[in-house]
Amino acid sequence: MTRTRRRLVTAAAALFIIALVAAAGVHIAARQLQSRIESVLGPRASVGSIHAGWTGLEVLDLRIKAAPGWPAEDELRAARVRVVPDLRSLLGGPWRIASVHVEGGYLSAWRTSAGTTRLLPALLEQRTPSGEAPRIEIGSVELGDATLAFFDGSVRQPALPLRIEKLDAEAGPLVLPRLDQPIKIKLEGQFKGPQRDGHIAIDGEYTPATRDANVHARFAGVDMVALQPYLLKVAEAGVRRGALDLDLHATVSRNRLHAPGHLTLVNLELASDGPLGTFAGVPRKAVLAAMTDKGRLDVKFTLDGQLDDPSFSLNESLATKIASGLAESLGVSLSGVVKGLGGLVKGLFGR
């Protein structure tokens, strides 16, 4: 055997041994992770089966039932969850997971009447007797063809149900339970509506612990009937049909929100509420008149406010800013609206 061939054989053997050791390490880490997952899931969770293999861990038919008071039956369901451990976990320190991939997933989230968004409390709000859940680091979490059910109790009671299907999403890294590091987020899905389905895409960074964010959100062809509680007040005319496009770039730093946006309403048809009814604070007659020619209305607006200011409400601010943008587009003075019907009529008809 020549010297070159001996070196090639030696190198190949070394690579094989390294690969074998690495695979054995993953298998050992997966076994240890299995015990950890079973203890972390909690009493409301049920699992069809858990398999530890040479490439990681596979959890089948996972379900976490919701606690009493939650607006959905389950917090989480998944047909298959594949978990790849990080070999550094074998060396001690916090548990590290390289990746989590969820197939056939369902996830519910709840925004309470106080404006607090809760997600997976069985996992993210779990506490040990010492007061805090153990630290877990996750490189990335991926969802394929999943469903997100979002219940917003801040706009009405019972909570407004919104649904995103065919959801593909990726987020990470995550450091649990504190969630005090920026998480990169990218998701796309189908926004379900009673009359039509739209498209939603969000990407950017978000730090849950501080609420710092730099996020770009895009909605296309979303059913206005599904979103009307965010634009309308109780006494205003409802929406019969119409679509909404929205492009919003939101940044939050030190609890200060700045979010310029562009809203487009297409083929809007309002429920009959008389000529003096309003939409988003603007006379409905003026809104419909502005859409007569092209069937669309473009509105630019900016959300600004201190999130920790008790007087600042995101939903009220959204309605106010969009009403202001509509009024500006239509040439309607909001001060005239505030002063009453006489000033309103004068502003609308110039007399």
Tab-separated table of C-alpha atoms in Angstrom:
chain	number	residue	atom	x	y	z
A	1	MET	CA	0.000	0.000	0.000
A	2	THR	CA	1.440	3.331	-0.999
A	3	ARG	CA	1.937	6.130	1.496
A	4	THR	CA	-0.814	8.217	-0.156
A	5	ARG	CA	-3.279	5.354	-0.016
A	6	ARG	CA	-2.450	4.708	3.654
A	7	ARG	CA	-3.134	8.355	4.436
A	8	LEU	CA	-6.478	8.243	2.620
A	9	VAL	CA	-7.501	5.077	4.468
A	10	THR	CA	-6.450	6.589	7.816
A	11	ALA	CA	-8.371	9.807	7.098
A	12	ALA	CA	-11.477	7.875	6.042
A	13	ALA	CA	-11.326	5.770	9.204
A	14	ALA	CA	-10.935	8.874	11.338
A	15	LEU	CA	-13.938	10.527	9.671
A	16	PHE	CA	-16.004	7.371	10.175
A	17	ILE	CA	-15.110	7.261	13.882
A	18	ILE	CA	-15.934	10.961	14.285
A	19	ALA	CA	-19.300	10.464	12.545
A	20	LEU	CA	-20.030	7.406	14.711
A	21	VAL	CA	-19.186	9.308	17.904
A	22	ALA	CA	-21.315	12.258	16.795
A	23	ALA	CA	-24.272	9.989	16.013
A	24	ALA	CA	-23.886	8.256	19.361
A	25	GLY	CA	-23.781	11.651	21.041
A	26	VAL	CA	-26.993	12.719	19.292
A	27	HIS	CA	-28.644	9.454	20.349
A	28	ILE	CA	-27.591	9.924	23.985
A	29	ALA	CA	-28.705	13.558	23.923
A	30	ALA	CA	-32.045	12.520	22.390
A	31	ARG	CA	-32.600	9.980	25.186
A	32	GLN	CA	-31.856	12.594	27.810
A	33	LEU	CA	-34.028	15.120	25.978
A	34	GLN	CA	-36.935	12.651	25.908
A	35	SER	CA	-36.995	12.537	29.692
A	36	ARG	CA	-36.739	16.317	29.809
A	37	ILE	CA	-39.626	16.846	27.365
A	38	GLU	CA	-41.895	14.422	29.201
A	39	SER	CA	-41.385	16.377	32.420
A	40	VAL	CA	-41.747	19.822	30.815
A	41	LEU	CA	-44.973	19.219	28.877
A	42	GLY	CA	-47.023	19.216	32.040
A	43	PRO	CA	-50.223	17.494	33.214
A	44	ARG	CA	-52.469	18.873	30.436
A	45	ALA	CA	-50.337	17.301	27.706
A	46	SER	CA	-50.818	13.949	26.015
A	47	VAL	CA	-48.459	12.222	23.589
A	48	GLY	CA	-49.127	9.304	21.268
A	49	SER	CA	-45.501	8.179	21.329
A	50	ILE	CA	-41.933	9.439	21.634
A	51	HIS	CA	-39.066	7.853	19.715
A	52	ALA	CA	-35.399	8.613	20.296
A	53	GLY	CA	-33.284	7.864	17.220
A	54	TRP	CA	-29.810	8.495	15.857
A	55	THR	CA	-30.789	11.860	14.369
A	56	GLY	CA	-32.916	13.187	17.203
A	57	LEU	CA	-36.299	12.831	18.804
A	58	GLU	CA	-39.719	12.318	17.215
A	59	VAL	CA	-42.924	13.125	19.108
A	60	LEU	CA	-46.176	11.869	17.558
A	61	ASP	CA	-49.740	13.051	18.212
A	62	LEU	CA	-48.865	15.772	20.690
A	63	ARG	CA	-51.728	17.641	22.348
A	64	ILE	CA	-51.801	20.239	25.111
A	65	LYS	CA	-55.313	20.913	26.372
A	66	ALA	CA	-56.195	24.467	27.320
A	67	ALA	CA	-56.836	25.478	30.904
A	68	PRO	CA	-60.321	26.650	31.946
A	69	GLY	CA	-61.064	30.130	30.617
A	70	TRP	CA	-58.944	29.751	27.492
A	71	PRO	CA	-60.963	30.681	24.360
A	72	ALA	CA	-60.000	27.472	22.503
A	73	GLU	CA	-60.116	23.786	23.383
A	74	ASP	CA	-56.373	23.253	22.899
A	75	GLU	CA	-53.233	25.329	23.261
A	76	LEU	CA	-51.314	23.108	20.853
A	77	ARG	CA	-51.763	20.085	18.610
A	78	ALA	CA	-49.205	18.495	16.323
A	79	ALA	CA	-49.195	15.325	14.261
A	80	ARG	CA	-45.381	15.120	14.376
A	81	VAL	CA	-42.651	17.105	16.115
A	82	ARG	CA	-39.024	16.436	15.210
A	83	VAL	CA	-36.466	17.674	17.735
A	84	VAL	CA	-32.719	17.731	17.033
A	85	PRO	CA	-30.641	18.163	20.213
A	86	ASP	CA	-27.480	20.229	20.441
A	87	LEU	CA	-24.490	18.118	21.477
A	88	ARG	CA	-23.319	20.883	23.799
A	89	SER	CA	-26.095	19.795	26.186
A	90	LEU	CA	-23.985	16.726	27.005
A	91	LEU	CA	-21.316	19.009	28.442
A	92	GLY	CA	-23.622	20.533	31.050
A	93	GLY	CA	-25.205	23.944	31.381
A	94	PRO	CA	-28.663	24.838	29.997
A	95	TRP	CA	-30.499	22.460	27.731
A	96	ARG	CA	-29.801	23.326	24.092
A	97	ILE	CA	-31.926	22.229	21.158
A	98	ALA	CA	-30.613	22.757	17.642
A	99	SER	CA	-33.999	22.761	15.897
A	100	VAL	CA	-37.685	21.907	16.282
A	101	HIS	CA	-39.842	21.134	13.243
A	102	VAL	CA	-43.617	20.865	13.652
A	103	GLU	CA	-45.823	19.133	11.071
A	104	GLY	CA	-49.629	19.218	11.055
A	105	GLY	CA	-49.618	21.813	13.820
A	106	TYR	CA	-52.402	23.851	15.437
A	107	LEU	CA	-51.621	26.717	17.800
A	108	SER	CA	-53.951	29.064	19.657
A	109	ALA	CA	-53.087	32.502	21.032
A	110	TRP	CA	-55.182	34.844	23.171
A	111	ARG	CA	-55.017	38.601	23.523
A	112	THR	CA	-56.836	39.439	26.727
A	113	SER	CA	-59.119	42.417	27.316
A	114	ALA	CA	-56.153	44.078	29.058
A	115	GLY	CA	-54.085	43.795	25.856
A	116	THR	CA	-51.729	41.038	27.062
A	117	THR	CA	-50.988	38.356	24.467
A	118	ARG	CA	-50.636	34.820	25.834
A	119	LEU	CA	-49.157	31.921	23.910
A	120	LEU	CA	-48.558	28.358	25.156
A	121	PRO	CA	-48.868	29.140	28.895
A	122	ALA	CA	-48.410	25.432	29.684
A	123	LEU	CA	-44.830	25.739	28.423
A	124	LEU	CA	-43.864	29.413	28.459
A	125	GLU	CA	-45.491	30.337	31.781
A	126	GLN	CA	-44.444	27.218	33.646
A	127	ARG	CA	-42.696	27.804	36.967
A	128	THR	CA	-40.675	25.565	39.267
A	129	PRO	CA	-40.900	25.715	43.092
A	130	SER	CA	-37.912	28.083	42.958
A	131	GLY	CA	-40.036	30.513	40.943
A	132	GLU	CA	-38.684	30.147	37.396
A	133	ALA	CA	-38.692	27.466	34.753
A	134	PRO	CA	-35.302	25.988	33.806
A	135	ARG	CA	-33.409	27.644	30.957
A	136	ILE	CA	-33.764	26.067	27.511
A	137	GLU	CA	-32.079	27.385	24.365
A	138	ILE	CA	-33.635	26.577	20.976
A	139	GLY	CA	-31.831	27.405	17.751
A	140	SER	CA	-34.913	27.507	15.524
A	141	VAL	CA	-38.563	26.464	15.445
A	142	GLU	CA	-40.190	25.708	12.087
A	143	LEU	CA	-43.866	25.159	11.309
A	144	GLY	CA	-45.089	23.690	8.041
A	145	ASP	CA	-48.683	23.917	6.819
A	146	ALA	CA	-49.874	24.854	10.300
A	147	THR	CA	-52.955	26.654	11.646
A	148	LEU	CA	-52.932	29.623	14.018
A	149	ALA	CA	-56.148	30.538	15.845
A	150	PHE	CA	-55.888	34.033	17.347
A	151	PHE	CA	-58.546	35.257	19.773
A	152	ASP	CA	-58.551	39.003	20.392
A	153	GLY	CA	-60.409	39.966	23.550
A	154	SER	CA	-59.198	43.568	23.385
A	155	VAL	CA	-61.711	44.560	20.694
A	156	ARG	CA	-64.801	42.723	21.905
A	157	GLN	CA	-66.215	40.062	24.228
A	158	PRO	CA	-66.380	37.201	23.567
A	159	ALA	CA	-62.974	37.411	21.942
A	160	LEU	CA	-62.834	38.041	18.190
A	161	PRO	CA	-61.647	34.838	16.444
A	162	LEU	CA	-59.106	35.210	13.620
A	163	ARG	CA	-57.590	32.287	11.756
A	164	ILE	CA	-54.482	31.794	9.636
A	165	GLU	CA	-54.111	28.538	7.727
A	166	LYS	CA	-51.431	27.043	5.466
A	167	LEU	CA	-48.977	28.755	7.767
A	168	ASP	CA	-45.255	28.344	7.137
A	169	ALA	CA	-43.177	29.977	9.842
A	170	GLU	CA	-39.674	30.077	11.260
A	171	ALA	CA	-38.537	31.699	14.500
A	172	GLY	CA	-35.334	31.663	16.507
A	173	PRO	CA	-33.226	31.642	18.461
A	174	LEU	CA	-35.386	31.321	21.580
A	175	VAL	CA	-34.125	31.424	25.147
A	176	LEU	CA	-36.808	30.125	27.491
A	177	PRO	CA	-38.399	31.106	29.777
A	178	ARG	CA	-37.148	34.691	29.820
A	179	LEU	CA	-37.399	35.357	26.068
A	180	ASP	CA	-35.104	38.326	26.580
A	181	GLN	CA	-33.117	38.033	23.348
A	182	PRO	CA	-34.182	39.142	19.837
A	183	ILE	CA	-36.083	36.456	17.914
A	184	LYS	CA	-36.001	36.500	14.133
A	185	ILE	CA	-39.481	35.859	12.749
A	186	LYS	CA	-40.631	34.964	9.267
A	187	LEU	CA	-44.095	33.691	8.432
A	188	GLU	CA	-46.549	33.458	5.561
A	189	GLY	CA	-50.071	32.151	5.540
A	190	GLN	CA	-53.648	32.357	4.362
A	191	PHE	CA	-55.824	34.765	6.338
A	192	LYS	CA	-59.305	33.225	6.482
A	193	GLY	CA	-62.388	35.374	6.024
A	194	PRO	CA	-66.121	34.742	5.845
A	195	GLN	CA	-66.267	35.891	2.206
A	196	ARG	CA	-62.700	35.556	0.905
A	197	ASP	CA	-59.222	34.475	1.963
A	198	GLY	CA	-56.262	36.845	1.951
A	199	HIS	CA	-52.516	36.540	2.315
A	200	ILE	CA	-50.377	37.575	5.270
A	201	ALA	CA	-46.592	37.851	5.522
A	202	ILE	CA	-44.549	39.047	8.506
A	203	ASP	CA	-40.798	39.206	8.962
A	204	GLY	CA	-38.432	40.955	11.325
A	205	GLU	CA	-37.195	40.749	14.926
A	206	TYR	CA	-39.082	40.767	18.215
A	207	THR	CA	-37.968	40.563	21.857
A	208	PRO	CA	-40.959	39.466	23.982
A	209	ALA	CA	-39.449	40.424	27.350
A	210	THR	CA	-38.851	44.075	26.370
A	211	ARG	CA	-41.342	44.292	23.464
A	212	ASP	CA	-38.606	45.811	21.304
A	213	ALA	CA	-39.391	45.080	17.676
A	214	ASN	CA	-38.564	45.807	14.064
A	215	VAL	CA	-41.286	44.105	12.062
A	216	HIS	CA	-42.630	44.437	8.524
A	217	ALA	CA	-46.195	43.168	8.047
A	218	ARG	CA	-48.052	42.836	4.769
A	219	PHE	CA	-51.712	41.911	4.252
A	220	ALA	CA	-53.108	41.376	0.751
A	221	GLY	CA	-56.745	40.824	-0.183
A	222	VAL	CA	-57.874	40.326	3.413
A	223	ASP	CA	-61.642	40.159	3.993
A	224	MET	CA	-62.810	43.447	5.511
A	225	VAL	CA	-65.726	41.704	7.201
A	226	ALA	CA	-63.236	39.792	9.384
A	227	LEU	CA	-61.288	42.927	10.361
A	228	GLN	CA	-64.072	45.483	10.760
A	229	PRO	CA	-64.005	45.462	14.613
A	230	TYR	CA	-60.535	47.079	14.391
A	231	LEU	CA	-61.849	49.958	12.274
A	232	LEU	CA	-65.401	50.487	13.423
A	233	LYS	CA	-66.987	51.707	16.600
A	234	VAL	CA	-70.131	50.086	17.952
A	235	ALA	CA	-72.472	52.751	16.611
A	236	GLU	CA	-70.939	52.868	13.116
A	237	ALA	CA	-72.151	51.190	9.939
A	238	GLY	CA	-70.954	47.651	9.366
A	239	VAL	CA	-69.186	46.217	6.327
A	240	ARG	CA	-71.075	44.070	3.810
A	241	ARG	CA	-68.039	43.256	1.693
A	242	GLY	CA	-64.640	44.548	0.675
A	243	ALA	CA	-60.944	43.727	0.747
A	244	LEU	CA	-58.031	45.295	2.559
A	245	ASP	CA	-54.348	45.609	1.668
A	246	LEU	CA	-52.004	46.780	4.406
A	247	ASP	CA	-48.285	47.469	4.498
A	248	LEU	CA	-46.974	48.322	7.967
A	249	HIS	CA	-43.432	48.756	9.284
A	250	ALA	CA	-43.471	48.783	13.076
A	251	THR	CA	-40.548	49.560	15.363
A	252	VAL	CA	-40.663	49.514	19.150
A	253	SER	CA	-37.791	50.772	21.294
A	254	ARG	CA	-38.018	51.402	25.025
A	255	ASN	CA	-41.782	50.822	24.768
A	256	ARG	CA	-42.120	53.585	22.163
A	257	LEU	CA	-44.061	52.532	19.071
A	258	HIS	CA	-43.555	54.081	15.654
A	259	ALA	CA	-45.390	52.404	12.784
A	260	PRO	CA	-46.014	54.121	9.456
A	261	GLY	CA	-48.474	52.259	7.268
A	262	HIS	CA	-50.338	52.284	3.995
A	263	LEU	CA	-53.907	50.983	3.882
A	264	THR	CA	-55.923	50.279	0.733
A	265	LEU	CA	-59.644	49.522	0.757
A	266	VAL	CA	-60.990	47.787	-2.358
A	267	ASN	CA	-64.646	47.400	-3.441
A	268	LEU	CA	-65.910	48.453	-0.024
A	269	GLU	CA	-69.660	48.133	0.529
A	270	LEU	CA	-71.120	49.366	3.807
A	271	ALA	CA	-74.311	48.259	5.475
A	272	SER	CA	-77.150	50.737	5.136
A	273	ASP	CA	-77.092	53.155	8.033
A	274	GLY	CA	-78.498	56.308	6.520
A	275	PRO	CA	-76.593	59.180	4.871
A	276	LEU	CA	-75.236	60.416	8.195
A	277	GLY	CA	-73.601	57.116	9.217
A	278	THR	CA	-69.831	56.909	9.635
A	279	PHE	CA	-66.998	54.528	8.831
A	280	ALA	CA	-63.848	54.741	10.981
A	281	GLY	CA	-65.099	58.118	12.181
A	282	VAL	CA	-65.576	59.554	8.678
A	283	PRO	CA	-69.005	60.054	7.033
A	284	ARG	CA	-69.840	56.889	5.095
A	285	LYS	CA	-71.249	58.931	2.227
A	286	ALA	CA	-67.892	60.600	1.721
A	287	VAL	CA	-66.007	57.273	1.927
A	288	LEU	CA	-68.218	55.631	-0.697
A	289	ALA	CA	-68.121	58.703	-2.933
A	290	ALA	CA	-64.319	58.638	-2.893
A	291	MET	CA	-64.349	55.014	-4.046
A	292	THR	CA	-66.838	55.472	-6.874
A	293	ASP	CA	-64.351	56.062	-9.695
A	294	LYS	CA	-61.733	53.359	-9.121
A	295	GLY	CA	-63.355	51.213	-6.453
A	296	ARG	CA	-60.410	51.734	-4.099
A	297	LEU	CA	-59.278	54.155	-1.445
A	298	ASP	CA	-55.660	54.611	-0.294
A	299	VAL	CA	-54.876	55.853	3.199
A	300	LYS	CA	-51.506	56.622	4.750
A	301	PHE	CA	-51.241	56.696	8.533
A	302	THR	CA	-48.711	56.474	11.341
A	303	LEU	CA	-49.123	54.898	14.770
A	304	ASP	CA	-47.093	56.572	17.505
A	305	GLY	CA	-47.329	56.108	21.234
A	306	GLN	CA	-45.821	54.926	24.479
A	307	LEU	CA	-46.932	51.331	25.055
A	308	ASP	CA	-46.588	51.588	28.832
A	309	ASP	CA	-48.810	54.699	28.947
A	310	PRO	CA	-52.180	53.598	30.419
A	311	SER	CA	-53.962	56.147	28.224
A	312	PHE	CA	-52.540	54.663	25.019
A	313	SER	CA	-54.698	51.981	23.413
A	314	LEU	CA	-53.371	50.382	20.241
A	315	ASN	CA	-56.827	49.546	18.901
A	316	GLU	CA	-58.234	53.013	19.563
A	317	SER	CA	-55.109	54.578	18.087
A	318	LEU	CA	-55.438	52.437	14.960
A	319	ALA	CA	-59.057	53.488	14.429
A	320	THR	CA	-58.198	57.134	15.097
A	321	LYS	CA	-55.202	57.210	12.780
A	322	ILE	CA	-57.026	55.494	9.939
A	323	ALA	CA	-59.979	57.859	10.404
A	324	SER	CA	-57.551	60.757	10.231
A	325	GLY	CA	-56.009	59.344	7.050
A	326	LEU	CA	-59.441	58.847	5.512
A	327	ALA	CA	-60.462	62.362	6.451
A	328	GLU	CA	-57.299	63.774	4.907
A	329	SER	CA	-57.838	61.747	1.719
A	330	LEU	CA	-61.427	62.955	1.486
A	331	GLY	CA	-60.729	66.547	2.438
A	332	VAL	CA	-62.837	66.214	5.587
A	333	SER	CA	-61.767	68.154	8.652
A	334	LEU	CA	-61.676	65.989	11.770
A	335	SER	CA	-62.089	69.095	13.867
A	336	GLY	CA	-65.332	69.677	12.003
A	337	VAL	CA	-66.400	66.127	12.844
A	338	VAL	CA	-65.636	66.693	16.503
A	339	LYS	CA	-67.546	69.973	16.602
A	340	GLY	CA	-70.733	68.306	15.539
A	341	LEU	CA	-73.080	67.639	12.694
A	342	GLY	CA	-73.282	71.272	11.545
A	343	GLY	CA	-69.553	71.598	11.116
A	344	LEU	CA	-69.476	68.127	9.557
A	345	VAL	CA	-72.016	69.017	6.872
A	346	LYS	CA	-70.206	72.291	6.179
A	347	GLY	CA	-66.895	70.463	5.793
A	348	LEU	CA	-68.418	67.807	3.512
A	349	PHE	CA	-70.355	70.014	1.123
A	350	GLY	CA	-68.450	73.284	1.427
A	351	ARG	CA	-71.420	75.303	2.619
